[in-house]
XYZ file of C-alpha atoms in Angstrom:
621
model
C 20.242 6.411 -12.734
C 18.435 3.181 -12.206
C 17.585 1.832 -8.787
C 19.170 -1.415 -8.741
C 16.048 -2.456 -6.249
C 13.687 -1.938 -8.858
C 13.343 -3.873 -12.937
C 11.817 -0.857 -14.657
C 8.256 -0.876 -15.085
C 6.404 0.103 -18.813
C 4.381 2.807 -18.604
C 0.760 3.216 -19.639
C -0.317 6.529 -21.134
C -2.219 7.580 -18.271
C -4.902 8.502 -20.088
C -5.419 4.947 -21.192
C -4.765 3.386 -18.402
C -7.540 5.701 -16.714
C -10.050 3.949 -19.145
C -9.112 0.593 -18.366
C -9.417 1.528 -15.200
C -12.806 2.650 -14.878
C -14.101 -0.492 -17.365
C -12.757 -2.202 -14.522
C -14.572 -0.503 -11.470
C -11.353 0.948 -10.345
C -10.510 4.459 -9.392
C -6.924 5.335 -9.793
C -5.085 8.840 -9.257
C -1.799 10.588 -10.037
C 0.230 8.924 -12.131
C 3.261 10.234 -12.947
C 6.582 9.337 -14.802
C 9.631 7.434 -13.576
C 12.096 9.727 -11.697
C 16.232 8.885 -11.185
C 16.163 7.220 -7.706
C 18.675 9.013 -5.104
C 21.119 7.523 -2.726
C 18.696 6.252 0.788
C 19.886 6.815 3.950
C 20.130 3.809 5.794
C 22.111 2.869 9.766
C 25.691 3.004 9.853
C 25.948 -0.755 11.065
C 28.882 -2.981 12.444
C 29.289 -6.453 11.279
C 26.271 -7.544 13.441
C 28.451 -11.295 13.677
C 26.686 -14.053 15.179
C 28.390 -16.867 16.744
C 25.064 -19.590 16.763
C 26.556 -23.211 18.987
C 25.103 -26.568 17.844
C 27.023 -29.920 18.831
C 29.417 -30.137 16.319
C 30.290 -26.062 16.310
C 29.315 -22.579 15.517
C 28.292 -21.284 12.511
C 29.501 -17.910 12.196
C 27.986 -15.204 10.083
C 27.911 -11.587 9.506
C 26.352 -8.839 7.342
C 27.235 -7.999 4.091
C 27.075 -4.459 4.491
C 25.352 -2.097 1.213
C 28.523 0.218 2.231
C 30.541 -2.334 1.590
C 32.358 -2.894 -2.307
C 30.428 -5.667 -4.523
C 34.006 -7.708 -4.680
C 34.759 -7.677 -0.535
C 35.441 -10.816 0.824
C 36.516 -11.914 4.848
C 38.277 -14.061 6.767
C 37.337 -15.265 10.358
C 39.058 -15.109 13.293
C 39.187 -17.056 16.852
C 40.971 -15.115 19.676
C 43.171 -13.601 16.705
C 44.202 -16.951 15.166
C 42.255 -16.865 10.983
C 40.365 -19.907 10.994
C 39.366 -20.354 7.298
C 41.973 -21.569 4.822
C 41.063 -19.244 1.698
C 39.293 -15.730 1.846
C 35.271 -16.225 1.795
C 33.653 -14.974 -1.267
C 30.247 -16.594 -1.615
C 28.558 -16.013 1.450
C 28.520 -14.301 5.028
C 28.980 -17.234 7.217
C 31.675 -20.075 7.667
C 30.625 -23.427 9.857
C 33.952 -23.552 12.314
C 33.823 -27.894 13.570
C 34.561 -28.893 16.869
C 34.739 -25.599 18.495
C 33.614 -24.398 21.864
C 29.857 -23.200 22.727
C 32.392 -19.968 24.323
C 34.945 -19.437 21.236
C 35.038 -15.809 20.721
C 35.157 -14.860 17.070
C 35.905 -11.808 14.922
C 35.688 -10.950 10.889
C 38.058 -8.943 8.455
C 36.812 -7.820 5.793
C 39.607 -7.758 2.646
C 39.252 -4.686 0.010
C 41.358 -4.414 -2.649
C 43.566 -6.866 -1.392
C 43.982 -5.314 2.047
C 42.753 -6.904 5.020
C 40.526 -4.558 7.003
C 40.858 -4.648 10.606
C 39.136 -6.775 13.395
C 34.954 -6.674 13.237
C 33.244 -6.518 16.453
C 33.419 -9.325 18.563
C 30.587 -12.245 17.812
C 27.016 -11.985 19.604
C 27.035 -15.620 21.789
C 24.251 -17.932 20.589
C 25.725 -20.791 23.266
C 22.545 -22.746 23.853
C 20.902 -21.981 20.268
C 19.637 -18.387 21.432
C 20.880 -15.538 23.193
C 19.024 -14.319 26.103
C 18.274 -10.721 26.772
C 17.897 -9.726 30.235
C 14.368 -7.312 31.404
C 12.446 -6.234 33.973
C 9.388 -5.904 34.297
C 7.115 -2.742 35.520
C 5.426 -3.663 38.731
C 1.756 -4.526 38.103
C -0.879 -2.157 39.868
C -4.789 -1.837 39.920
C -7.084 -0.406 38.515
C -9.909 2.219 39.428
C -13.025 -0.470 39.372
C -10.878 -2.351 41.963
C -9.061 -4.955 38.856
C -5.016 -5.752 39.446
C -2.943 -6.211 36.721
C 0.323 -7.198 35.701
C 2.499 -6.943 33.130
C 3.969 -9.085 29.995
C 6.497 -7.738 27.350
C 5.031 -7.681 23.660
C 5.906 -6.121 20.553
C 9.504 -5.318 20.143
C 11.830 -2.743 17.483
C 15.048 -2.215 17.192
C 17.407 0.560 16.084
C 20.774 1.962 17.357
C 19.667 3.933 19.702
C 23.032 5.364 21.200
C 24.922 5.111 17.404
C 27.961 2.284 18.656
C 26.642 0.421 15.336
C 24.965 -2.087 17.166
C 20.823 -2.872 17.027
C 19.339 -2.068 20.331
C 15.489 -3.086 21.010
C 12.964 -0.839 22.101
C 10.386 -2.993 24.527
C 6.834 -2.522 24.839
C 5.311 -3.444 28.258
C 1.593 -4.299 27.654
C -0.843 -4.960 30.703
C -2.515 -8.279 31.312
C -5.820 -6.108 30.721
C -4.825 -4.760 27.918
C -7.997 -4.451 25.315
C -9.275 -4.542 22.092
C -11.169 -1.095 21.204
C -14.287 -3.038 21.033
C -13.924 -4.311 24.123
C -15.027 -1.462 27.328
C -13.174 -1.466 30.568
C -9.698 0.072 32.333
C -6.374 -1.005 31.271
C -3.288 -0.106 33.274
C -0.408 2.214 31.617
C 1.286 1.251 28.983
C 5.237 1.058 29.722
C 8.151 1.840 26.828
C 11.523 0.652 27.276
C 14.841 1.023 25.402
C 17.425 -1.678 26.098
C 20.505 -2.618 25.272
C 21.206 -6.094 23.389
C 23.307 -6.911 26.717
C 20.284 -5.766 28.383
C 21.510 -2.561 29.994
C 17.907 -0.872 29.880
C 18.996 3.327 28.441
C 15.214 4.597 29.350
C 11.354 4.045 30.702
C 8.563 5.261 29.531
C 5.727 5.703 30.713
C 2.761 6.671 28.730
C 0.173 7.084 31.242
C -3.251 6.749 31.945
C -4.618 8.632 29.240
C -3.387 6.701 26.719
C -5.212 3.472 26.895
C -3.318 0.041 26.484
C -3.912 -2.767 23.162
C -3.136 -3.625 19.656
C -4.809 -0.050 17.991
C -3.784 2.437 20.093
C 0.293 2.309 20.470
C 2.207 2.187 17.252
C 5.843 2.990 17.985
C 8.243 4.031 15.692
C 12.035 3.387 15.552
C 14.327 5.515 13.069
C 16.970 7.477 12.309
C 14.955 10.132 10.812
C 17.711 13.442 10.666
C 20.069 11.209 10.221
C 22.468 11.909 13.024
C 23.212 8.148 13.586
C 20.682 7.374 16.397
C 17.857 6.482 16.112
C 14.410 7.868 16.958
C 11.837 6.888 19.144
C 7.784 8.140 18.099
C 4.318 7.471 19.265
C 1.064 8.686 20.734
C 0.969 10.783 23.696
C -1.164 12.208 26.363
C -1.449 14.436 29.196
C 0.817 12.687 31.704
C 3.069 10.760 29.777
C 6.233 10.892 31.566
C 9.638 10.679 29.012
C 12.823 8.674 29.818
C 13.893 11.192 31.723
C 11.346 11.109 34.731
C 9.489 14.794 32.801
C 6.108 14.652 32.324
C 4.219 15.922 29.179
C 0.871 18.171 29.217
C -0.779 18.070 32.853
C 0.027 15.260 35.442
C -3.295 15.603 37.037
C -5.163 15.445 33.682
C -7.383 11.999 34.129
C -9.155 12.046 30.980
C -10.892 8.225 31.477
C -14.368 7.549 31.249
C -16.509 4.935 33.504
C -15.713 2.639 30.204
C -12.146 3.037 30.398
C -12.196 4.738 27.182
C -10.515 8.036 26.970
C -12.825 10.132 24.234
C -11.067 13.653 25.606
C -8.264 15.664 26.481
C -5.377 16.411 24.342
C -3.446 14.145 22.290
C 0.065 14.539 20.791
C 2.563 13.131 18.873
C 6.144 13.289 20.893
C 9.573 12.401 19.048
C 11.753 10.839 21.774
C 15.306 10.842 22.012
C 16.566 6.989 21.464
C 19.962 7.215 23.784
C 17.664 8.979 26.428
C 14.194 8.685 26.628
C 13.734 12.528 26.706
C 10.900 13.864 24.921
C 12.390 16.130 22.237
C 9.414 17.962 20.851
C 5.314 17.184 20.615
C 2.457 18.285 18.410
C -1.092 18.399 18.159
C -1.852 14.308 16.982
C -2.940 15.312 13.977
C -5.866 14.037 13.447
C -7.201 15.542 16.349
C -10.870 12.754 17.554
C -12.930 15.626 16.983
C -17.127 14.347 17.385
C -16.026 10.517 18.290
C -19.420 9.656 16.943
C -18.476 11.226 13.926
C -16.354 8.374 12.980
C -18.373 5.629 13.058
C -19.738 5.283 16.102
C -20.059 6.949 20.247
C -18.118 4.551 22.298
C -15.348 4.811 21.416
C -14.269 1.735 19.141
C -13.471 3.357 15.248
C -12.051 6.970 16.723
C -8.701 5.041 18.334
C -8.107 3.203 15.508
C -4.406 3.809 14.507
C -1.387 2.910 12.154
C 2.212 3.935 11.866
C 5.050 3.685 9.903
C 8.300 4.755 8.146
C 8.736 5.681 4.435
C 11.142 7.719 1.895
C 8.770 9.847 0.553
C 11.449 12.029 -0.991
C 13.582 8.966 -2.064
C 16.485 10.048 -0.022
C 15.576 10.553 3.683
C 12.693 9.142 5.990
C 9.601 10.369 7.051
C 7.293 9.372 10.318
C 3.828 8.110 9.221
C 1.079 8.850 11.694
C -2.861 7.548 11.051
C -5.942 7.397 12.707
C -9.324 5.687 11.163
C -9.724 2.790 8.806
C -13.226 1.896 9.068
C -14.857 4.799 7.747
C -12.364 8.108 7.609
C -8.768 7.531 7.597
C -6.396 9.974 7.819
C -2.961 10.044 7.340
C -0.398 12.503 7.916
C 3.582 12.563 6.919
C 5.695 14.013 9.467
C 9.871 15.294 8.737
C 11.537 14.975 12.070
C 15.278 17.680 11.363
C 16.878 19.484 13.377
C 15.291 18.788 16.679
C 11.508 19.710 15.424
C 8.444 18.311 13.747
C 6.835 19.779 9.770
C 3.989 17.829 8.863
C 5.115 17.120 5.217
C 1.636 16.888 3.991
C -2.045 14.820 5.209
C -4.005 12.677 3.147
C -7.921 13.053 4.342
C -10.833 11.205 3.072
C -13.017 13.654 4.182
C -11.163 16.175 2.549
C -12.943 18.222 -0.719
C -9.779 16.666 -2.645
C -11.184 12.613 -1.313
C -14.240 12.764 -0.572
C -16.299 10.542 -2.926
C -13.976 8.294 -4.593
C -13.723 5.426 -2.293
C -10.739 6.294 -0.116
C -13.179 5.897 3.123
C -13.500 2.283 4.853
C -10.324 1.262 2.678
C -7.792 0.567 5.695
C -6.573 -2.841 7.646
C -4.870 -3.414 10.437
C -1.363 -2.670 9.641
C -0.030 -0.818 6.647
C 2.405 -1.390 4.129
C 4.843 0.206 2.435
C 6.795 0.329 -0.827
C 7.424 2.347 -3.517
C 4.914 1.178 -6.129
C 5.499 3.048 -9.040
C 9.038 2.696 -9.573
C 9.681 6.653 -9.083
C 12.264 6.616 -6.802
C 10.067 7.038 -4.184
C 7.353 5.180 -1.186
C 4.005 5.081 -1.170
C 1.749 3.774 1.370
C -0.319 0.560 0.510
C -3.226 1.554 3.362
C -5.294 -1.818 2.967
C -7.546 -1.508 0.060
C -6.576 1.819 -1.092
C -2.664 3.473 -1.368
C -1.767 7.029 -1.264
C 1.792 8.629 -3.570
C 4.703 10.007 -2.202
C 3.255 13.309 -2.073
C 0.104 12.816 -0.530
C -2.247 12.022 -2.650
C -4.546 8.851 -3.442
C -3.031 6.475 -5.543
C -6.054 4.366 -6.342
C -8.157 2.579 -4.460
C -9.519 -0.865 -5.063
C -12.551 0.207 -2.745
C -13.031 -4.045 -1.663
C -12.703 -2.664 1.926
C -11.171 -3.239 5.509
C -8.988 -6.871 5.639
C -6.328 -8.009 8.632
C -3.044 -8.844 6.614
C -1.726 -7.602 3.761
C 1.784 -8.726 1.966
C 3.244 -6.239 -0.870
C 7.241 -7.614 -2.058
C 9.068 -8.389 -4.823
C 6.624 -11.345 -4.886
C 6.934 -12.387 -8.066
C 10.530 -13.090 -10.254
C 8.596 -13.139 -13.656
C 6.346 -9.807 -13.207
C 8.117 -6.239 -12.584
C 8.306 -4.339 -9.994
C 5.704 -5.027 -6.442
C 2.987 -7.694 -5.504
C 0.376 -7.061 -3.035
C -1.753 -9.790 -1.793
C -4.776 -9.300 0.673
C -7.275 -10.530 2.459
C -11.182 -9.040 2.953
C -12.893 -9.125 6.645
C -16.270 -8.498 4.989
C -18.892 -11.914 3.556
C -19.662 -9.070 0.611
C -15.588 -8.966 -1.213
C -13.828 -10.738 -2.107
C -12.243 -13.023 0.203
C -8.728 -12.576 -1.624
C -7.099 -10.494 -3.302
C -3.919 -10.473 -5.501
C -3.097 -6.994 -6.744
C -1.167 -4.697 -8.942
C 0.023 -2.337 -5.751
C 1.244 0.473 -9.215
C -2.052 1.392 -10.080
C -4.529 -1.683 -7.759
C -5.876 -3.209 -10.761
C -6.617 -6.527 -9.521
C -4.604 -9.818 -11.390
C -7.255 -12.361 -9.467
C -9.635 -12.249 -6.274
C -11.374 -15.158 -5.092
C -15.357 -15.202 -4.154
C -16.553 -13.264 -1.512
C -17.134 -15.901 1.429
C -16.719 -15.108 5.109
C -14.744 -13.224 7.567
C -10.842 -13.780 6.459
C -9.060 -13.361 8.880
C -5.990 -14.534 7.800
C -3.439 -14.761 4.723
C -0.098 -15.001 3.664
C 2.081 -14.566 0.469
C 5.639 -15.472 -0.301
C 7.856 -18.020 -1.743
C 7.509 -21.478 0.781
C 7.776 -23.821 -2.312
C 10.587 -24.435 -4.846
C 8.525 -26.715 -6.844
C 6.671 -24.102 -7.532
C 7.692 -20.565 -9.448
C 7.380 -17.461 -7.918
C 5.014 -16.907 -4.878
C 2.232 -18.888 -3.046
C -0.863 -17.469 -1.450
C -2.888 -19.076 0.852
C -5.848 -17.851 3.715
C -7.856 -18.910 6.149
C -10.861 -19.657 4.338
C -8.526 -21.303 1.800
C -7.566 -24.946 1.437
C -4.576 -25.169 -1.048
C -1.796 -22.480 -1.523
C -2.312 -20.578 -4.996
C 0.232 -18.767 -7.417
C 0.581 -16.159 -8.681
C -2.480 -16.511 -11.215
C -4.789 -17.853 -8.208
C -4.401 -21.470 -9.651
C -4.189 -23.872 -6.429
C -0.948 -25.802 -6.282
C -0.556 -28.359 -3.383
C -1.864 -28.635 0.146
C -2.173 -25.578 2.901
C 0.594 -24.971 4.652
C 0.348 -25.438 8.537
C -0.057 -22.308 9.372
C -1.767 -19.094 7.995
C 0.403 -16.671 9.765
C 4.240 -15.454 10.008
C 7.251 -16.221 7.466
C 11.098 -16.616 7.982
C 14.285 -17.082 6.415
C 15.275 -19.149 8.646
C 17.330 -22.822 6.410
C 20.360 -22.514 4.039
C 18.170 -22.397 1.133
C 16.496 -19.295 -0.377
C 12.987 -20.180 0.030
C 10.976 -18.845 3.462
C 9.645 -21.427 6.370
C 6.616 -21.058 8.618
C 7.009 -18.670 11.832
C 4.096 -19.457 13.873
C 3.321 -19.499 17.774
C 6.915 -20.261 19.062
C 7.814 -22.779 16.276
C 9.433 -22.290 12.890
C 8.590 -25.429 9.874
C 9.495 -26.028 6.241
C 6.497 -27.081 3.823
C 6.358 -30.139 2.425
C 3.787 -31.540 -0.994
C 2.669 -33.649 2.218
C 3.258 -32.276 5.749
C 5.819 -29.775 7.054
C 8.964 -30.190 8.955
C 9.894 -28.848 12.518
C 12.861 -26.585 11.960
C 13.163 -24.716 15.179
C 11.044 -25.597 18.550
C 11.262 -22.514 20.675
C 11.933 -23.347 24.591
C 10.662 -21.717 27.658
C 9.195 -18.940 25.509
C 6.147 -17.152 24.637
C 4.194 -15.958 21.449
C 2.291 -12.637 21.558
C -1.336 -11.207 21.008
C -3.592 -13.775 21.617
C -4.389 -15.771 18.996
C -2.558 -14.057 16.692
C 0.535 -15.594 18.313
C 3.190 -13.350 17.284
C 6.953 -12.829 17.793
C 8.217 -9.539 20.224
C 10.181 -9.033 16.824
C 10.863 -11.693 13.772
C 13.779 -10.366 11.043
C 17.577 -9.761 10.127
C 18.523 -8.401 12.478
C 22.180 -10.132 13.876
C 24.244 -12.311 11.665
C 23.644 -12.706 7.560
C 20.542 -11.943 5.867
C 19.065 -14.737 7.699
C 16.294 -13.812 9.977
C 16.378 -14.054 13.899
C 12.827 -14.524 15.982
C 12.753 -12.995 19.168
C 10.055 -14.361 21.861
C 9.756 -13.114 24.790
C 10.090 -15.937 28.060
C 7.138 -17.171 29.558
C 8.252 -15.365 33.254
C 8.901 -11.685 30.938
C 12.392 -12.219 32.381
C 13.929 -11.873 28.795
C 13.576 -11.543 25.426
C 15.427 -15.021 23.934
C 16.659 -14.250 20.494
C 17.019 -17.302 17.974
C 19.126 -17.134 15.041
C 19.553 -20.147 13.017
C 22.748 -22.659 12.861
C 22.182 -23.815 9.105
C 25.049 -22.930 6.718
C 23.584 -21.360 3.768
C 26.125 -20.654 0.117
C 23.804 -17.392 -0.611
C 24.997 -14.292 -0.334
C 23.052 -11.627 -0.271
C 23.494 -8.047 1.804
C 22.400 -6.972 4.975
C 18.409 -6.601 4.681
C 18.600 -4.126 6.930
C 20.269 -2.605 4.064
C 16.948 -2.670 1.991
C 15.155 -0.003 3.098
C 11.427 -1.199 2.025
C 12.756 -3.792 4.118
C 13.618 -1.966 6.926
C 11.172 0.173 7.026
C 9.110 -2.770 7.402
C 10.818 -4.174 10.818
C 9.772 -0.691 12.267
C 5.938 -1.229 11.570
C 5.762 -4.994 11.977
C 4.719 -3.571 15.369
C 2.094 -2.071 13.914
C -1.802 -3.135 15.470
C -1.604 -6.950 13.839
C 1.874 -7.611 13.022
C 2.555 -8.564 9.770
C 6.282 -9.753 8.734
C 8.320 -7.350 6.897
C 9.202 -8.432 2.806
C 12.112 -7.619 -0.012
C 11.831 -4.987 -2.187
C 13.026 -7.641 -4.406
C 12.777 -11.384 -4.931
C 13.867 -13.965 -2.390
C 13.284 -17.325 -3.758
C 13.865 -20.413 -5.656
C 15.769 -19.551 -8.829
C 16.650 -16.419 -7.752
C 18.595 -14.274 -9.361
C 21.865 -12.041 -7.586
C 20.524 -10.045 -5.261
C 20.993 -6.426 -6.035
C 23.114 -4.039 -4.243
C 21.325 -1.072 -2.643
C 21.896 2.584 -3.435
C 22.431 3.880 -0.132
C 24.588 5.697 2.462
C 24.762 6.064 6.120
C 24.952 9.471 7.753
């Protein structure tokens, strides 16, 4: 059976392909035959009904689940009274004109002519947004006498308690958090599990031996063991305190040096229970730091660069990806969480005898991407300018080095499979590259210029078929052939499917804009909210977390008292299965918080003139 999210890619004989790629200065490894794809494990979600109030009524929208029939239709009820005249077949939203903000809605699916029971009640966006109350940890003072407080930072989602609704996992970052290149003590990193009504399920305190900053704590929220409840995984150390108050390792240990770095002492990988925050198991973090200077400097900048993700390495069930290093040595460890314990599936190490000298070292970016790039039904890890196959062997490297941003997805409907766009930090490497992620072949590249710190790819302009790509060093958008196609958008940051069409919008700071040929049009300005991560100006979270397939955006309120969720008030005539059941998009939501946050992309093309969206082959635990 073919996976419905993939077009079949024509296979080049391996030896012939190797010759062609070697001639292009590219190194590729371990190509293999395509295999039939299995059904993938996904969350058993409720309808996720949302009601967004406007001056003219309420937009009610809901999820078309991957487990629903293709021909499912829906009725919408307000307080038990049906409001639509005929069953809704062409979309998963309904505008109820003239209704008040407090109107209470449910949705009933119609399957084979039979109306099913009521869904959950709608989450109400009475003022255009929904606030989830949060409570900041108490601040403190560092050993050198500097006071700090806390700000809500990156968030993720997962069904922590198995009720079918997504919950938040929120990272609290102290105001003295540091980039690895900066010396100084930091406060502790705090992680909360929070339900949509603001109920705090637990609080984890990572303790003094985990330094705070964008590169230290990448947390993954996913149901790894298929028990119907999401787990939470992250790096811990002596003194980390779980959600029940239990301490991991020694509670008295303090490994901070006079510069505030933590360059000695044990390091752990811990899996926490998503419902209680209890540490269920801890293992030694792989790889160990070893000799700090062997990573490229002696003060701790490079040794403590961590990335994390989630991938379906066997094609059916999710595995945890934890990595260290990208400027020099890179080590990626893949873990399975089954029956209450960790099993290491494989370890990729650029220093191993298998990989040494083949150009894999120094290729990582400040984030990673996950997707089935070679169309064998199993996920690969795209790690900057290289990729690692589902079996842990190097797949390819372009040898073009480190970059700050990367985008992997089905960006171009005219080309089978996935496409990949990344920018480069080095002044001696191409400023941006458009790559075939199946084998690393560079389709086009820009001349070297600068530290090109931002780049975006997606279909943001209906006037050009296929994707647009642009970067901080560009003055225009480019098409899939690298040709310039018009003015550059006003931002080079996140993307969001927000309005009623399938072209994606621009998300930057606390606003959403629609690209236009002469100027961009403001669609949303967040009220009373702040973006995160300094000049990165990223939201706490952006993605399809409620309602239909369009994306919500979550910012922290400026006083850190709430996570403020915005959902689109605009009707759409397009029907797409909830993006949460496209596992490439869902794992993208999981790794969004990793280092320099990037938006998720789907495994199929969403954009202007898109074909009918495929249905996923999935199952729920």
